[in-house]
Short mmCIF file of C-alpha atoms in Angstrom, two decimals:
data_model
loop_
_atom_site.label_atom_id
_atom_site.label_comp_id
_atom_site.label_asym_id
_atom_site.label_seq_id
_atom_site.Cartn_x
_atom_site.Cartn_y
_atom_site.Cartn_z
CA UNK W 1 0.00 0.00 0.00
CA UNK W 2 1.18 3.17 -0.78
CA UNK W 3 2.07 5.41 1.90
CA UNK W 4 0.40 8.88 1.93
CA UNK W 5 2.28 10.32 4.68
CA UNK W 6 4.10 13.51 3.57
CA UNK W 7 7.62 14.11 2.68
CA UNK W 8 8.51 14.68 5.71
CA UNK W 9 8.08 12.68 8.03
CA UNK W 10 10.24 9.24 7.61
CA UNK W 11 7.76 7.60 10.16
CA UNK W 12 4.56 6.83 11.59
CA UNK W 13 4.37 9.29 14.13
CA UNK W 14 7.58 11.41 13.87
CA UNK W 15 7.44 15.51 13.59
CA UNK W 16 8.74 17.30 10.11
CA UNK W 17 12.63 17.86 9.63
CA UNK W 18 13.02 21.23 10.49
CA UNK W 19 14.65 23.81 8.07
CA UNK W 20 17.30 25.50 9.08
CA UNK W 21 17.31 29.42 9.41
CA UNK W 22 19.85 30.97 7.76
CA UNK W 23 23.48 32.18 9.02
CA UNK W 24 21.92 35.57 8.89
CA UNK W 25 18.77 35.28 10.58
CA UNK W 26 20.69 32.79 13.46
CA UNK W 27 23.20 35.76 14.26
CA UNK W 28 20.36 38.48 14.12
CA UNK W 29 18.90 36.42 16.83
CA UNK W 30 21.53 35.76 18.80
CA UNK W 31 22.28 39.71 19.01
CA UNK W 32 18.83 40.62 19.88
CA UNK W 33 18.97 38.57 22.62
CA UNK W 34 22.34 39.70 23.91
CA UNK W 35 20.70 43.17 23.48
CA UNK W 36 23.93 44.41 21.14
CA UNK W 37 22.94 46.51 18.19
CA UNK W 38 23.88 45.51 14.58
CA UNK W 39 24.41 49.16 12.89
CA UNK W 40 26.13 49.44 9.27
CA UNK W 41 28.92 51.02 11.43
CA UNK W 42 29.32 48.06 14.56
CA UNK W 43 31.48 45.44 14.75
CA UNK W 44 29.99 42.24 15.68
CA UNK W 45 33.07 39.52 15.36
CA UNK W 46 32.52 38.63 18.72
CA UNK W 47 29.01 37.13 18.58
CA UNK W 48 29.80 35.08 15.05
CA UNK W 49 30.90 31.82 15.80
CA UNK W 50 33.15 29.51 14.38
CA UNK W 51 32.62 28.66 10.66
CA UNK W 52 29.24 30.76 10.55
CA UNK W 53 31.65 33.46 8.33
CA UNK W 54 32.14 31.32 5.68
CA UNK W 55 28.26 30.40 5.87
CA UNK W 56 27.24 33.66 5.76
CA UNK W 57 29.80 34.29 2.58
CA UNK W 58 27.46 31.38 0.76
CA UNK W 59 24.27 33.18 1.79
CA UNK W 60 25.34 36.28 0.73
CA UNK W 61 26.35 35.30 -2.51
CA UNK W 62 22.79 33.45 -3.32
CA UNK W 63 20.90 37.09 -2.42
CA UNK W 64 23.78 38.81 -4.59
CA UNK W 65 23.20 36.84 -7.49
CA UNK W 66 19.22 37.06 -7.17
CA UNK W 67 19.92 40.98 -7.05
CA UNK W 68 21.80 40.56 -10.24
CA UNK W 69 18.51 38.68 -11.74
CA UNK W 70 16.18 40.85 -10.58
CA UNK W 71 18.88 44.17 -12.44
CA UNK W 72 17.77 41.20 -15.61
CA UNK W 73 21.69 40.82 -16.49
CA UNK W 74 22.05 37.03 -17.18
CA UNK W 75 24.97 35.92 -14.86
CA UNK W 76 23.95 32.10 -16.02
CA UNK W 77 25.74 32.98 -19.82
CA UNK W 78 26.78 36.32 -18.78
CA UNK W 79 31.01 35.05 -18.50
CA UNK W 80 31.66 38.70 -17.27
CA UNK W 81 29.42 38.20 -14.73
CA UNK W 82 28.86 34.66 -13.59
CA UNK W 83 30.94 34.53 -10.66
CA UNK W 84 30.10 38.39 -9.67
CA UNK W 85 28.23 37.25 -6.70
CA UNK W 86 30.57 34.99 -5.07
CA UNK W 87 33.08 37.73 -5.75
CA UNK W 88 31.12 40.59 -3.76
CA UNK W 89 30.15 38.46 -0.80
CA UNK W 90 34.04 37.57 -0.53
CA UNK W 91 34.68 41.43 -1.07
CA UNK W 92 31.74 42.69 1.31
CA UNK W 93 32.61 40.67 3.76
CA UNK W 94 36.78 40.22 4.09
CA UNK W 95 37.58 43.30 2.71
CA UNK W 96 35.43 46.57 2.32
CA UNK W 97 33.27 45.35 5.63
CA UNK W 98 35.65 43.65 7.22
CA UNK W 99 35.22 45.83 9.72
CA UNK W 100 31.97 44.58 10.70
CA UNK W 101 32.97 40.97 10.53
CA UNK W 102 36.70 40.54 12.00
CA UNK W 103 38.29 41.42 14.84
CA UNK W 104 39.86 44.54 15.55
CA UNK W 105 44.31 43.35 14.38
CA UNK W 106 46.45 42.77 17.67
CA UNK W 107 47.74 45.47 18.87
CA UNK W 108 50.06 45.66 21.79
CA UNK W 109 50.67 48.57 23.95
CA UNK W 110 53.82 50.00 25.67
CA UNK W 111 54.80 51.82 29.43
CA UNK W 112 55.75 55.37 28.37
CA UNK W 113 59.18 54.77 30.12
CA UNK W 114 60.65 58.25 28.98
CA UNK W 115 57.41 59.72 30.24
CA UNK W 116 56.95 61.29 26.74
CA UNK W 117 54.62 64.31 26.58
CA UNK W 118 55.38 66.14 23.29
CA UNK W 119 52.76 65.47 20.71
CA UNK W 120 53.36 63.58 17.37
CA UNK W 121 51.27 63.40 14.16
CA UNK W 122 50.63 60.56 12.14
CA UNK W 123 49.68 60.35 8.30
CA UNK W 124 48.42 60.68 5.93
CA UNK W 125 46.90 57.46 7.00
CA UNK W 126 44.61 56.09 3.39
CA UNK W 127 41.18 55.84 4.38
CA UNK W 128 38.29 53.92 2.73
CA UNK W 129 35.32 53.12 3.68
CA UNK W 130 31.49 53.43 2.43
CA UNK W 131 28.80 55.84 2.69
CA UNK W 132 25.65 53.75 4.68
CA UNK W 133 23.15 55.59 2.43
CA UNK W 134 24.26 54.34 -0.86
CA UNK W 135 27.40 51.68 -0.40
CA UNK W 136 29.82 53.32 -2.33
CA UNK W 137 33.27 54.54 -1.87
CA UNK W 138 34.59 57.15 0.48
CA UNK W 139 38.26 57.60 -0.02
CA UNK W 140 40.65 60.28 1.76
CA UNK W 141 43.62 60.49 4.41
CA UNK W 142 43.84 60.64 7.93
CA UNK W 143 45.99 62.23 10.26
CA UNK W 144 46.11 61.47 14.14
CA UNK W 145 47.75 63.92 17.51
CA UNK W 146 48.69 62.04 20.08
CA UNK W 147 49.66 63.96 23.51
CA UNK W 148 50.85 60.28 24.87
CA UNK W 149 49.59 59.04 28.14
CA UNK W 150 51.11 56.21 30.01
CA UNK W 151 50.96 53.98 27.49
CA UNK W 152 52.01 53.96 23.97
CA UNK W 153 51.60 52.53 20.67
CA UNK W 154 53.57 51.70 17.07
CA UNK W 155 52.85 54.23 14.68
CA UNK W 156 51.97 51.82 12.40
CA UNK W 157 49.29 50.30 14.98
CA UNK W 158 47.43 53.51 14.15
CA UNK W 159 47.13 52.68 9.99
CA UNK W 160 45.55 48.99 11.11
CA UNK W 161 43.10 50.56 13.75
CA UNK W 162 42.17 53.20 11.75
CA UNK W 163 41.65 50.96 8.25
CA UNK W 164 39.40 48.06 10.62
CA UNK W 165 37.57 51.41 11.80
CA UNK W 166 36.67 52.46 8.27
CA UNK W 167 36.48 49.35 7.01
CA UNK W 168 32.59 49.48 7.41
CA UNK W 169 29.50 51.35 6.32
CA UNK W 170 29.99 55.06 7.73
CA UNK W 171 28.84 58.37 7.52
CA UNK W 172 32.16 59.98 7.95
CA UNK W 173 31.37 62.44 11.14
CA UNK W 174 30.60 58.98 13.42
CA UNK W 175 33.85 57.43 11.71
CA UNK W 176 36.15 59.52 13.10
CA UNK W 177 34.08 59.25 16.61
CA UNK W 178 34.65 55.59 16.75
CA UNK W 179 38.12 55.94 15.70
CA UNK W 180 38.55 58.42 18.54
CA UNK W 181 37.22 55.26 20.71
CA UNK W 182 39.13 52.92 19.80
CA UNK W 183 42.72 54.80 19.92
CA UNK W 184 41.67 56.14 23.40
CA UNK W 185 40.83 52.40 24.86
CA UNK W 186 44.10 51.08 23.38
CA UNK W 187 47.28 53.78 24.72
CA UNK W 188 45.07 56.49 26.79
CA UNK W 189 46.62 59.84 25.79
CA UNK W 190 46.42 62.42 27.78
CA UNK W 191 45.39 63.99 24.05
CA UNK W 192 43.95 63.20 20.86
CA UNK W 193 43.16 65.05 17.84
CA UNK W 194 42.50 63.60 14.52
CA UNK W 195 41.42 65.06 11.23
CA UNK W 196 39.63 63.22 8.09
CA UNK W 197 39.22 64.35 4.82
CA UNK W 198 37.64 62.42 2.23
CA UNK W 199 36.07 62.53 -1.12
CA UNK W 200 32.12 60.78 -1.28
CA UNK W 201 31.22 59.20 -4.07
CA UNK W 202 27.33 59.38 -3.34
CA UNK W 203 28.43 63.11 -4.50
CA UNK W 204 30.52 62.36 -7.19
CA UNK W 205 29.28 59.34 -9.36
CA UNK W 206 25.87 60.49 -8.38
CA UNK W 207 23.32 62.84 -7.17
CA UNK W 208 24.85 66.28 -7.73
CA UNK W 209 27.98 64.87 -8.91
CA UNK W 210 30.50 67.27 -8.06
CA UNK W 211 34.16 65.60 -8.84
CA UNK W 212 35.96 67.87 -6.54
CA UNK W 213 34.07 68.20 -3.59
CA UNK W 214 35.13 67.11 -0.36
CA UNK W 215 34.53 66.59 3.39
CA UNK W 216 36.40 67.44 6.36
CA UNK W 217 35.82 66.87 9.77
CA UNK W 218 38.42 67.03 12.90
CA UNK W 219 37.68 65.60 16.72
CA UNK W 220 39.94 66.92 19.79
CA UNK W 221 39.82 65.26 23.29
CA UNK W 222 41.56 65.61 25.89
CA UNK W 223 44.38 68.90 26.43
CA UNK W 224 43.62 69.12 22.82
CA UNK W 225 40.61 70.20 23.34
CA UNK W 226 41.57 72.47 26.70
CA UNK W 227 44.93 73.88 25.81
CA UNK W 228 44.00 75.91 22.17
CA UNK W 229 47.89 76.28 21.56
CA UNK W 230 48.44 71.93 21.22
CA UNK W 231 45.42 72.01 19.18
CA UNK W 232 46.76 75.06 16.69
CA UNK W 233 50.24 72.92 16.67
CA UNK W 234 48.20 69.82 15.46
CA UNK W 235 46.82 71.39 12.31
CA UNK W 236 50.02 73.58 11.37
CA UNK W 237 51.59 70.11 11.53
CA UNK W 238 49.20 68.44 9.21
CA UNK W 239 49.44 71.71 6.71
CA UNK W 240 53.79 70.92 7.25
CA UNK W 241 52.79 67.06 6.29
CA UNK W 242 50.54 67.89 3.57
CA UNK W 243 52.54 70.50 1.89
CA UNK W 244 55.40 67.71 2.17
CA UNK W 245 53.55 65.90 -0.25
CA UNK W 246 53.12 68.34 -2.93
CA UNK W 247 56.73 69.07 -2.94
#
């Protein structure tokens, strides 16, 4: 006799197979419930678990390439653009978001054993990121004051914290906040100024695209902000940097 049990159950009695939610929807839960938000501009590595990257690089890819079907290109004899999807998850995720997705590099701090209180610069530090309203670039340099503290770090520390800051969707005035953040939990200055400037490309490829517009935005803390004669030596020394440049 034939069986008219459904599919889905393999016996007499026995409940369906459950389908599994996807990576996405399995971390979305898991960060509501930990009550940590999921903005374009957080970084959520530590709430991903092991292998669920590389599941959520599959996942993206299958809503990428339904995008690119529902744009009607044909990626199935399209050879410019049949492997476009796996590409842009891979991108998305390990490089222009990776941000979002990894963890912020190792970076060790020092003792200030000279007891070091003269303020440095750093940069131009390349930027690059992407504007949250539209997902395209945002590309400029970055320069960062340090009045150190009792701890200090590399100068090259600052490129890698300030590229896994950027590395995300941003408006640019909360980028440089979060920057700000992040350099002041790793080496505590007593001060910290840093100043962004950046071309958008919501402005220039569209919109009112203007090719040579651009944004800048500065944040002091600290004697930065209190003692007006550090913060007039931090931007006289980014003018001395930049005009180095066009030498």
């Amino acid at each position: 006799m034939t069986s008219t049990l459904p599919s889905s159950f393999s016996a007499k009695g026995s409940a369906p197979a459950a389908t599994p939610l996807p990576v996405s929807l399995r971390i979305r839960d898991r960060l509501e419930k930990a009550g940590v938000s999921f903005f374009a501009n957080d970084n959520i590595a530590d709430h991903l678990l092991d292998g669920e990257l590389d599941q959520l690089e599959i996942e993206v890819a299958g809503k990428v390439r339904e995008l690119l079907r529902s744009l009607v290109i044909d990626i199935d004899n399209d050879h410019n653009t049949e492997e476009t999807a796996e590409r842009v998850a891979r991108m998305y995720l390990h490089e222009v978001f990776k941000g979002r997705y990894h963890e912020q590099p190792k970076i060790a701090s020092f003792p200030n054993v000279k007891k070091l209180d003269e303020i440095y610069t750093v940069g131009p530090i390349s930027v690059r990121s992407a504007c949250s309203h539209h997902l395209v670039p945002i590309l400029g340099n970055c320069w960062i004051g340090i009045k150190p503290g009792d701890q200090v770090i590399g100068l090259s520390k600052f490129s890698r914290v300030a590229d896994w800051v950027f590395s995300r969707p941003h408006i640019q005035e909360e980028a440089v906040m979060i920057l700000a953040d992040e350099i002041e939990r790793l080496c505590k200055p007593q001060g910290l100024a840093i100043l962004v400037k950046a071309q958008h490309y919501c402005m220039k490829w569209r919109g009112v695209k203007e090719p040579q517009t651009s944004m800048v935005n500065s944040i002091v803390r600290g004697d930065f902000r209190h003692d007006p004669s550090l913060k007039a030596e931090f931007f006289e020394l980014v003018k001395q940097q930049e005009a180095l440049l066009s030498t």
